[in-house]
Coordinates of C-alpha atoms in Angstrom, one line a residue:
M459 CA -26.4 -36.2 -56.2
T460 CA -26.2 -39.9 -55.5
A461 CA -25.8 -41.0 -52.0
T462 CA -22.2 -42.8 -52.5
D463 CA -21.8 -38.8 -53.7
T464 CA -23.2 -37.3 -51.1
A465 CA -21.4 -40.1 -48.4
L466 CA -18.3 -38.9 -50.0
A467 CA -18.9 -34.6 -49.8
A468 CA -19.8 -35.1 -46.2
T469 CA -16.2 -37.2 -45.5
T470 CA -14.3 -34.6 -47.2
R471 CA -16.3 -31.7 -45.2
R472 CA -15.1 -33.7 -41.7
R473 CA -11.9 -34.4 -42.9
G474 CA -11.9 -30.1 -43.6
V475 CA -13.3 -30.1 -39.7
F476 CA -9.9 -31.9 -38.0
V477 CA -7.4 -30.2 -40.3
L478 CA -8.6 -26.8 -39.0
L479 CA -9.6 -27.7 -36.0
G480 CA -6.2 -30.1 -35.0
S481 CA -4.1 -26.4 -36.8
V482 CA -6.3 -24.5 -34.2
Q483 CA -5.4 -26.6 -31.7
A484 CA -1.6 -27.2 -33.0
T485 CA -0.7 -23.1 -32.9
L486 CA -2.4 -23.3 -29.1
I487 CA 0.8 -25.3 -28.3
F488 CA 3.0 -23.8 -30.9
T489 CA 2.5 -20.3 -29.1
L490 CA 3.3 -22.0 -25.8
A491 CA 6.4 -22.6 -26.9
A492 CA 7.5 -20.0 -29.8
I493 CA 8.9 -17.8 -27.2
A494 CA 11.9 -20.8 -25.5
V495 CA 14.5 -20.6 -28.2
P496 CA 14.0 -16.7 -28.6
L497 CA 14.9 -16.1 -25.6
P498 CA 18.1 -15.3 -24.3
L499 CA 17.8 -12.7 -27.3
I500 CA 14.8 -11.5 -26.0
G501 CA 16.5 -11.2 -22.5
R502 CA 19.0 -8.7 -23.8
E503 CA 17.4 -6.9 -24.7
F504 CA 15.3 -6.4 -22.1
A505 CA 18.1 -6.9 -19.6
L506 CA 15.9 -10.1 -18.4
G507 CA 16.7 -12.2 -15.1
R508 CA 17.6 -16.6 -15.1
A509 CA 14.0 -15.8 -12.6
D510 CA 12.2 -12.9 -15.4
L511 CA 12.8 -15.6 -17.9
I512 CA 11.2 -18.6 -16.2
L513 CA 8.7 -16.5 -15.6
L514 CA 7.6 -14.9 -19.1
N515 CA 7.9 -18.8 -20.4
A516 CA 5.2 -19.9 -18.2
A517 CA 3.0 -17.0 -18.5
Y518 CA 0.9 -18.1 -21.3
G519 CA 0.8 -21.5 -19.6
L520 CA -0.2 -20.4 -16.7
T521 CA -4.4 -17.9 -17.7
F522 CA -4.4 -20.8 -20.0
A523 CA -4.3 -23.4 -17.9
G524 CA -6.4 -21.2 -15.3
L525 CA -9.4 -20.9 -17.2
L526 CA -9.4 -24.0 -19.0
L527 CA -11.6 -25.5 -16.5
F528 CA -14.3 -22.6 -16.8
G529 CA -13.7 -22.4 -20.6
G530 CA -14.4 -26.1 -21.0
R531 CA -17.8 -25.2 -19.1
L532 CA -18.9 -21.9 -21.3
A533 CA -18.5 -25.3 -24.6
D534 CA -20.5 -26.7 -23.2
R535 CA -23.4 -24.2 -22.2
Y536 CA -23.3 -21.6 -25.2
G537 CA -21.8 -24.5 -27.3
G538 CA -18.8 -25.0 -28.6
R539 CA -18.3 -22.9 -32.1
R540 CA -19.6 -19.7 -30.3
A541 CA -16.5 -20.6 -27.9
L542 CA -14.8 -21.1 -30.7
T543 CA -15.6 -18.1 -31.9
A544 CA -14.9 -15.7 -28.6
G545 CA -11.6 -17.4 -28.0
L546 CA -10.3 -16.6 -31.6
V547 CA -11.1 -13.2 -31.3
L548 CA -9.0 -12.9 -27.7
F549 CA -6.2 -14.1 -29.5
A550 CA -5.7 -12.9 -32.5
A551 CA -6.6 -9.8 -30.5
A552 CA -3.2 -10.4 -27.9
S553 CA -1.1 -12.2 -30.7
A554 CA -1.2 -8.8 -32.2
A555 CA -0.9 -6.4 -29.4
A556 CA 2.2 -8.1 -28.6
P557 CA 4.8 -7.2 -30.8
S558 CA 4.8 -4.0 -30.3
A559 CA 6.0 -4.4 -27.1
P560 CA 7.6 -1.8 -25.6
G561 CA 9.0 -3.5 -22.3
I562 CA 8.5 -6.6 -20.1
G563 CA 5.4 -5.5 -18.5
A564 CA 3.2 -5.3 -22.2
L565 CA 5.0 -8.6 -23.3
L566 CA 4.0 -10.9 -20.1
A567 CA 0.5 -9.1 -20.5
A568 CA -0.8 -10.6 -24.3
R569 CA 1.0 -13.3 -23.2
F570 CA -1.5 -13.8 -20.3
A571 CA -4.2 -12.5 -23.3
Q572 CA -3.0 -15.1 -25.4
G573 CA -3.9 -17.9 -22.6
A574 CA -7.4 -16.7 -22.4
G575 CA -8.3 -16.9 -25.5
A576 CA -6.9 -20.5 -25.7
A577 CA -8.3 -21.7 -22.2
L578 CA -11.9 -21.1 -24.6
I579 CA -10.2 -22.3 -27.9
A580 CA -8.7 -25.7 -26.5
P581 CA -12.1 -27.6 -24.9
A582 CA -14.2 -25.4 -28.1
A583 CA -12.8 -27.2 -30.7
M584 CA -12.6 -30.7 -28.8
A585 CA -16.2 -30.3 -28.6
V586 CA -16.8 -28.9 -32.4
L587 CA -15.2 -32.3 -33.0
R588 CA -17.0 -34.4 -31.1
A589 CA -20.3 -32.7 -32.8
V590 CA -18.7 -33.5 -35.9
L591 CA -17.5 -37.3 -35.2
P592 CA -20.5 -38.5 -33.2
A593 CA -19.4 -42.6 -33.7
P594 CA -17.0 -43.1 -30.1
T595 CA -14.8 -45.2 -32.8
A596 CA -14.1 -42.5 -35.0
Y597 CA -14.2 -40.0 -32.5
G598 CA -11.9 -41.8 -30.4
R599 CA -9.5 -42.8 -33.5
A600 CA -10.1 -38.9 -33.6
M601 CA -8.4 -38.4 -30.2
A602 CA -5.6 -39.9 -30.7
T603 CA -4.2 -38.5 -33.5
W604 CA -5.2 -35.2 -31.4
G605 CA -2.9 -35.9 -29.1
G606 CA -0.1 -35.8 -30.8
L607 CA -0.6 -32.3 -32.4
S608 CA 0.3 -30.8 -28.8
V609 CA 3.9 -32.0 -29.5
L610 CA 4.2 -31.6 -32.6
G611 CA 3.1 -28.1 -32.2
A612 CA 5.4 -27.0 -29.4
T613 CA 8.2 -29.1 -31.8
T614 CA 6.8 -26.9 -34.6
G615 CA 7.1 -24.0 -32.3
N616 CA 11.2 -25.1 -31.3
L617 CA 12.2 -24.9 -34.8
L618 CA 10.4 -22.5 -36.9
S619 CA 11.0 -19.7 -33.6
G620 CA 14.4 -20.2 -33.7
V621 CA 14.9 -19.3 -38.1
I622 CA 12.0 -16.8 -37.6
A623 CA 14.1 -14.8 -34.9
E624 CA 17.4 -15.1 -36.5
L625 CA 16.3 -14.2 -40.1
L626 CA 13.7 -11.0 -38.6
S627 CA 13.1 -10.8 -35.3
W628 CA 11.9 -12.7 -32.1
R629 CA 8.7 -10.4 -32.4
W630 CA 8.3 -12.2 -36.2
T631 CA 7.2 -15.8 -34.0
F632 CA 4.1 -14.1 -32.6
A633 CA 2.9 -13.6 -36.7
V634 CA 2.1 -17.6 -36.8
P635 CA -0.9 -17.8 -34.2
L636 CA -2.4 -14.1 -35.9
A637 CA -1.7 -16.2 -39.5
V638 CA -4.2 -18.8 -37.8
A639 CA -6.4 -17.1 -35.5
G640 CA -7.3 -14.6 -38.1
A641 CA -7.4 -17.8 -41.0
A642 CA -9.9 -20.0 -38.5
L643 CA -11.9 -17.2 -37.7
A644 CA -12.7 -16.8 -41.7
L645 CA -13.1 -20.3 -42.1
T646 CA -15.4 -20.9 -39.0
P647 CA -18.6 -19.5 -40.1
R648 CA -18.6 -22.0 -43.1
L649 CA -17.1 -24.9 -42.6
L650 CA -17.9 -25.5 -38.4
P651 CA -21.1 -26.5 -37.7
D652 CA -23.6 -24.6 -35.0
T653 CA -23.0 -26.5 -32.5
A654 CA -26.1 -26.4 -30.4
P655 CA -26.0 -24.9 -26.6
N656 CA -27.1 -26.6 -23.2
R657 CA -28.8 -24.1 -21.2
G658 CA -29.8 -26.3 -18.4
R659 CA -26.4 -26.3 -17.2
A660 CA -25.6 -23.7 -14.6
L661 CA -22.5 -22.5 -15.2
D662 CA -21.1 -22.9 -11.6
L663 CA -20.1 -18.9 -11.2
P664 CA -18.6 -20.2 -7.8
G665 CA -16.4 -23.3 -9.1
A666 CA -15.5 -21.5 -11.9
L667 CA -13.8 -18.6 -9.4
L668 CA -12.4 -20.9 -7.0
A669 CA -11.2 -23.4 -9.7
T670 CA -9.1 -20.0 -11.6
A671 CA -8.0 -18.0 -8.7
G672 CA -6.6 -21.2 -7.0
I673 CA -5.1 -22.9 -10.3
T674 CA -3.6 -19.5 -11.0
L675 CA -2.6 -18.6 -7.7
A676 CA -0.3 -21.5 -6.7
S677 CA 0.3 -22.1 -10.2
Y678 CA 1.8 -19.0 -9.8
G679 CA 4.2 -19.3 -6.6
L680 CA 5.5 -22.3 -8.0
V681 CA 6.8 -20.5 -10.6
V682 CA 8.7 -17.7 -8.9
V683 CA 10.1 -19.9 -6.2
T684 CA 13.1 -19.8 -5.9
G685 CA 16.7 -21.2 -5.0
A686 CA 15.6 -19.2 -0.9
P687 CA 14.1 -20.4 1.6
L688 CA 10.4 -20.4 0.7
R689 CA 9.7 -18.5 4.7
S690 CA 11.8 -16.0 3.1
S691 CA 9.9 -15.4 0.8
A692 CA 6.2 -13.9 0.5
G693 CA 6.0 -13.3 -2.4
V694 CA 6.3 -16.7 -3.1
L695 CA 4.2 -18.0 0.2
V696 CA 1.1 -15.7 -0.7
P697 CA -0.2 -16.9 -3.6
L698 CA 1.4 -20.7 -2.3
L699 CA -1.1 -21.2 -0.3
G700 CA -3.4 -18.8 -1.3
G701 CA -4.0 -20.7 -4.0
T702 CA -4.2 -23.8 -2.1
A703 CA -6.4 -23.0 0.6
L704 CA -9.3 -21.9 -2.5
L705 CA -8.6 -25.0 -4.1
G706 CA -9.2 -27.2 -1.5
A707 CA -12.7 -24.4 -1.1
F708 CA -13.0 -25.4 -5.1
W709 CA -12.9 -29.2 -3.8
Y710 CA -15.5 -28.7 -0.8
A711 CA -17.9 -26.7 -3.2
E712 CA -17.6 -29.1 -5.8
R713 CA -18.9 -31.7 -3.7
R714 CA -21.7 -29.8 -2.3
A715 CA -22.8 -27.7 -6.1
R716 CA -25.7 -29.7 -8.0
D717 CA -24.2 -29.3 -11.0
P718 CA -20.3 -29.0 -9.8
L719 CA -17.6 -27.5 -12.0
L720 CA -15.3 -30.8 -11.9
P721 CA -17.0 -33.3 -10.8
P722 CA -14.9 -34.8 -8.0
C723 CA -16.0 -38.9 -9.2
F724 CA -14.1 -37.4 -13.0
L725 CA -10.7 -37.4 -11.4
L726 CA -11.4 -41.0 -9.7
D727 CA -11.6 -43.3 -12.8
R728 CA -7.8 -44.7 -12.0
R729 CA -7.1 -45.0 -16.5
R730 CA -8.3 -41.5 -16.6
G731 CA -5.5 -40.0 -13.6
L732 CA -2.8 -42.2 -15.0
A733 CA -3.5 -40.4 -18.5
L734 CA -3.7 -37.5 -17.0
M735 CA -0.3 -37.1 -15.0
A736 CA 1.2 -39.2 -18.4
I737 CA 0.1 -36.5 -20.2
A738 CA 1.3 -33.8 -18.0
L739 CA 4.6 -35.4 -18.0
S740 CA 5.3 -35.4 -21.5
A741 CA 5.1 -32.1 -21.7
C742 CA 7.0 -30.8 -19.8
G743 CA 9.8 -33.1 -20.2
T744 CA 9.8 -32.1 -23.8
A745 CA 9.2 -28.5 -23.1
M746 CA 11.6 -29.0 -20.4
T747 CA 14.0 -30.4 -22.5
F748 CA 13.4 -27.3 -25.8
V749 CA 14.1 -24.6 -22.5
I750 CA 17.5 -26.2 -21.1
L751 CA 19.1 -27.5 -24.7
S752 CA 18.1 -23.8 -26.4
L753 CA 20.1 -21.6 -23.3
H754 CA 22.5 -24.8 -23.4
L755 CA 23.8 -24.4 -26.9
Q756 CA 24.0 -20.3 -27.2
Q757 CA 24.4 -19.9 -23.7
T758 CA 27.9 -22.4 -23.7
R759 CA 28.4 -23.5 -26.9
D760 CA 28.1 -19.9 -28.3
W761 CA 25.4 -21.7 -31.3
P762 CA 23.1 -18.8 -33.2
P763 CA 19.8 -19.6 -33.0
M764 CA 19.4 -20.7 -36.2
R765 CA 21.9 -23.3 -35.2
T766 CA 19.9 -24.4 -32.4
S767 CA 16.5 -25.1 -33.6
A768 CA 17.6 -27.2 -36.3
A769 CA 19.7 -28.9 -33.5
F770 CA 16.2 -30.0 -33.4
V771 CA 15.3 -31.3 -36.6
P772 CA 15.9 -34.9 -35.7
F773 CA 13.1 -34.3 -32.5
A774 CA 10.7 -32.9 -35.2
V775 CA 10.9 -36.5 -37.1
A776 CA 10.9 -38.9 -34.8
L777 CA 8.2 -37.1 -32.8
I778 CA 5.9 -37.4 -36.9
A779 CA 7.0 -40.9 -37.6
S780 CA 5.9 -41.9 -33.7
G781 CA 2.4 -40.0 -34.5
R782 CA 2.3 -41.6 -37.8
A783 CA 2.0 -44.8 -36.1
A784 CA 0.6 -44.0 -32.5
G785 CA -2.8 -45.5 -34.0
P786 CA -2.3 -48.2 -35.7
L787 CA -1.0 -49.1 -32.7
I788 CA -4.0 -48.4 -29.9
G789 CA -5.7 -50.3 -32.4
R790 CA -3.7 -53.4 -32.0
Y791 CA -2.4 -53.9 -28.7
G792 CA -5.0 -50.8 -26.1
A793 CA -4.7 -47.5 -25.9
G794 CA -2.4 -48.0 -22.1
T795 CA 0.4 -50.3 -23.8
V796 CA 0.7 -48.3 -25.9
M797 CA 0.9 -44.9 -23.4
A798 CA 3.1 -47.1 -20.7
A799 CA 5.2 -48.1 -23.6
G800 CA 5.5 -44.4 -24.8
L801 CA 6.9 -43.1 -21.0
G802 CA 9.1 -45.2 -21.0
T803 CA 10.5 -44.6 -24.4
G804 CA 10.9 -40.8 -23.2
A805 CA 12.0 -41.9 -19.8
A806 CA 15.3 -42.9 -21.3
G807 CA 15.7 -39.8 -23.9
L808 CA 15.7 -37.8 -20.5
A809 CA 17.2 -39.8 -18.6
L810 CA 20.4 -39.5 -21.4
L811 CA 20.1 -35.9 -22.2
A812 CA 19.7 -35.8 -18.2
L813 CA 23.8 -38.2 -18.5
T814 CA 25.6 -36.6 -22.3
G815 CA 23.5 -33.2 -23.1
L816 CA 24.5 -31.2 -21.6
D817 CA 28.5 -31.6 -21.7
A818 CA 29.6 -28.6 -23.6
D819 CA 31.9 -31.1 -24.9
T820 CA 29.9 -34.0 -26.1
A821 CA 29.7 -34.7 -29.7
Y822 CA 26.1 -33.7 -30.7
A823 CA 26.3 -36.5 -32.4
Y824 CA 26.2 -39.1 -29.6
G825 CA 25.5 -36.6 -27.0
L826 CA 22.7 -35.1 -27.8
L827 CA 20.8 -37.1 -31.1
P828 CA 20.0 -40.6 -29.0
G829 CA 18.2 -38.6 -26.6
L830 CA 16.3 -36.2 -28.9
V831 CA 15.1 -39.3 -31.2
L832 CA 13.8 -41.2 -28.3
L833 CA 12.3 -38.5 -26.2
P834 CA 9.9 -37.4 -28.5
A835 CA 9.4 -40.7 -30.4
G836 CA 8.2 -41.6 -26.7
A837 CA 6.2 -38.5 -26.6
A838 CA 4.6 -38.5 -29.2
A839 CA 3.1 -42.3 -28.6
S840 CA 2.4 -41.4 -24.7
F841 CA 0.3 -38.8 -25.5
A842 CA -1.5 -40.5 -28.4
G843 CA -2.6 -43.2 -25.9
A844 CA -3.4 -40.3 -22.8
A845 CA -5.8 -38.7 -24.7
V846 CA -7.6 -41.7 -26.1
L847 CA -7.7 -43.2 -22.2
A848 CA -9.0 -39.3 -21.1
T849 CA -11.7 -38.8 -23.1
Y850 CA -12.8 -42.8 -23.4
G851 CA -16.6 -42.9 -22.0
V852 CA -17.0 -39.6 -21.6
P853 CA -21.3 -38.2 -22.5
P854 CA -21.5 -35.7 -25.2
A855 CA -23.2 -33.4 -22.9
R856 CA -19.7 -32.7 -21.3
T857 CA -16.8 -32.6 -23.3
G858 CA -16.4 -29.2 -22.9
L859 CA -15.8 -30.4 -19.5
A860 CA -12.7 -33.9 -20.8
A861 CA -11.3 -31.1 -22.7
G862 CA -10.5 -29.1 -20.4
V863 CA -9.3 -31.2 -18.2
L864 CA -7.5 -32.9 -20.5
N865 CA -5.9 -29.4 -21.6
T866 CA -5.9 -28.4 -18.3
A867 CA -3.6 -31.2 -17.3
M868 CA -1.2 -30.6 -20.2
E869 CA -1.2 -26.9 -19.2
F870 CA 0.5 -28.0 -16.0
G871 CA 3.3 -29.9 -17.1
P872 CA 5.0 -27.6 -18.8
T873 CA 4.1 -24.0 -17.0
V874 CA 3.8 -25.2 -13.4
L875 CA 6.1 -28.4 -13.5
L876 CA 9.0 -27.4 -15.5
A877 CA 9.8 -23.8 -13.8
V878 CA 9.5 -25.7 -10.3
L879 CA 11.8 -28.7 -11.4
L880 CA 13.7 -25.4 -12.9
T881 CA 13.8 -23.6 -10.1
L882 CA 14.5 -26.0 -7.2
G883 CA 17.2 -28.2 -9.5
S884 CA 20.8 -27.6 -12.3
D885 CA 19.6 -28.5 -15.7
A886 CA 20.4 -32.5 -15.5
W887 CA 18.9 -33.1 -11.9
S888 CA 15.7 -31.5 -13.3
L889 CA 16.0 -34.1 -16.1
A890 CA 16.9 -37.4 -14.2
V891 CA 13.4 -36.2 -11.5
T892 CA 11.4 -36.1 -14.4
A893 CA 12.4 -38.7 -16.4
A894 CA 11.8 -40.9 -13.4
A895 CA 8.5 -40.0 -13.1
L896 CA 7.9 -40.9 -16.3
A897 CA 8.7 -44.1 -16.0
A898 CA 7.0 -44.9 -12.3
V899 CA 3.5 -43.5 -14.2
A900 CA 4.6 -46.7 -16.6
L901 CA 5.4 -48.9 -14.5
L902 CA 1.7 -47.7 -12.3
N903 CA -1.1 -47.8 -15.3
H904 CA 1.0 -51.1 -16.1
R905 CA 0.3 -52.3 -12.9
A906 CA -3.4 -51.3 -13.0
E907 CA -4.0 -53.1 -17.0
R908 CA -7.2 -54.4 -16.4
P909 CA -8.3 -57.7 -18.5
V910 CA -7.4 -58.1 -21.8
R911 CA -11.4 -57.6 -23.0
A912 CA -11.5 -54.3 -20.3
E913 CA -8.2 -52.4 -22.7
R914 CA -9.7 -53.6 -26.0
S915 CA -13.2 -51.3 -24.8
V916 CA -10.6 -48.3 -25.6
R917 CA -9.2 -50.2 -28.6
V918 CA -8.8 -47.4 -31.5
K919 CA -10.3 -49.9 -33.9

């Protein structure tokens, strides 16, 4: 075999690895979004109220976000492929159990288990990808595409779930994550490298317990907030205050730990912090749009699930087009500039939806369509730029950490921020507040931009 043939085979293998890992990553977010459109059907079948539907929508993200930091440490400690395999097994088992759920309790348990498996898979997949693409330029280019995969997964979840729910049943939506997990388990031994574990790193079990319990409890408290005053609900105050206290203890313990789960300095980088805020808010805005419009179109306009899914086709087209353009734009203008432009565009889309999208008498073409094009175009660009900035300069030994933090931000948005905004205000108010937050982060990022030389250092060439 010639050197050219060897190089071609290596390139083909790397592409195959990226396709496999990217499909798994997109499926994790597909699973997060897959029940948004069928929520009214699930609510009618199980006689659920709005608060129960919000909790069901957030259940997957609660364990996903709560366990991500520990999942990242496990990936760094035992190797990405081992952690990925363990997560896929749990994820597949939960996806197989969910369709047979006889009631809300069993369905919630399956969603919690899916999230736990996803918390192992997401950081492990990025750790394996880093091992396959060790060169900073190649890895940065992959991250620019990786950032858009999450929005693509969410969009696909919303589009397919409506079609599946109407033609078959909402229970069949779980067939997609089960099929992808099964295929990934079959291909992993043959396609993915056996990444070396880092036995020298401690697990930091105290930090892991504090972080997991704190994030989960605080997130749950925020998710179950209702319009009633907080002082009247112990079910809100206890987890909210308890989770906050545990997170404070976690921060204190990490400052004193020899090998902390999350080094405090990791989040103090200004550009990384803004990138994580951009990821959380962009994810919140896209998830909120799907939830609000899915309920609005079906409950207010009496649209069937399939027609509701079809309404988001322009969203998917704009998302794919923007995602394909994001990489070259980052190479030319820099990750920070593309992220800021995406945030501004997404803010404009949300603002339009807040102003015109929820009026039952407004035509789809000019009431919903403009916002459903601007929002995904901006979200894909902001995700791509933010993913590059959030992982730039991270050493290979801490790839799992970076992946855990990035995915935590990604899950925090559609889980916690979404639930809080939807329970504390009207739908239009929630969309408008999220638009304002996106615009504010874009402005902060613009003011925080370093000189052109530093900006060029994070471009994907």
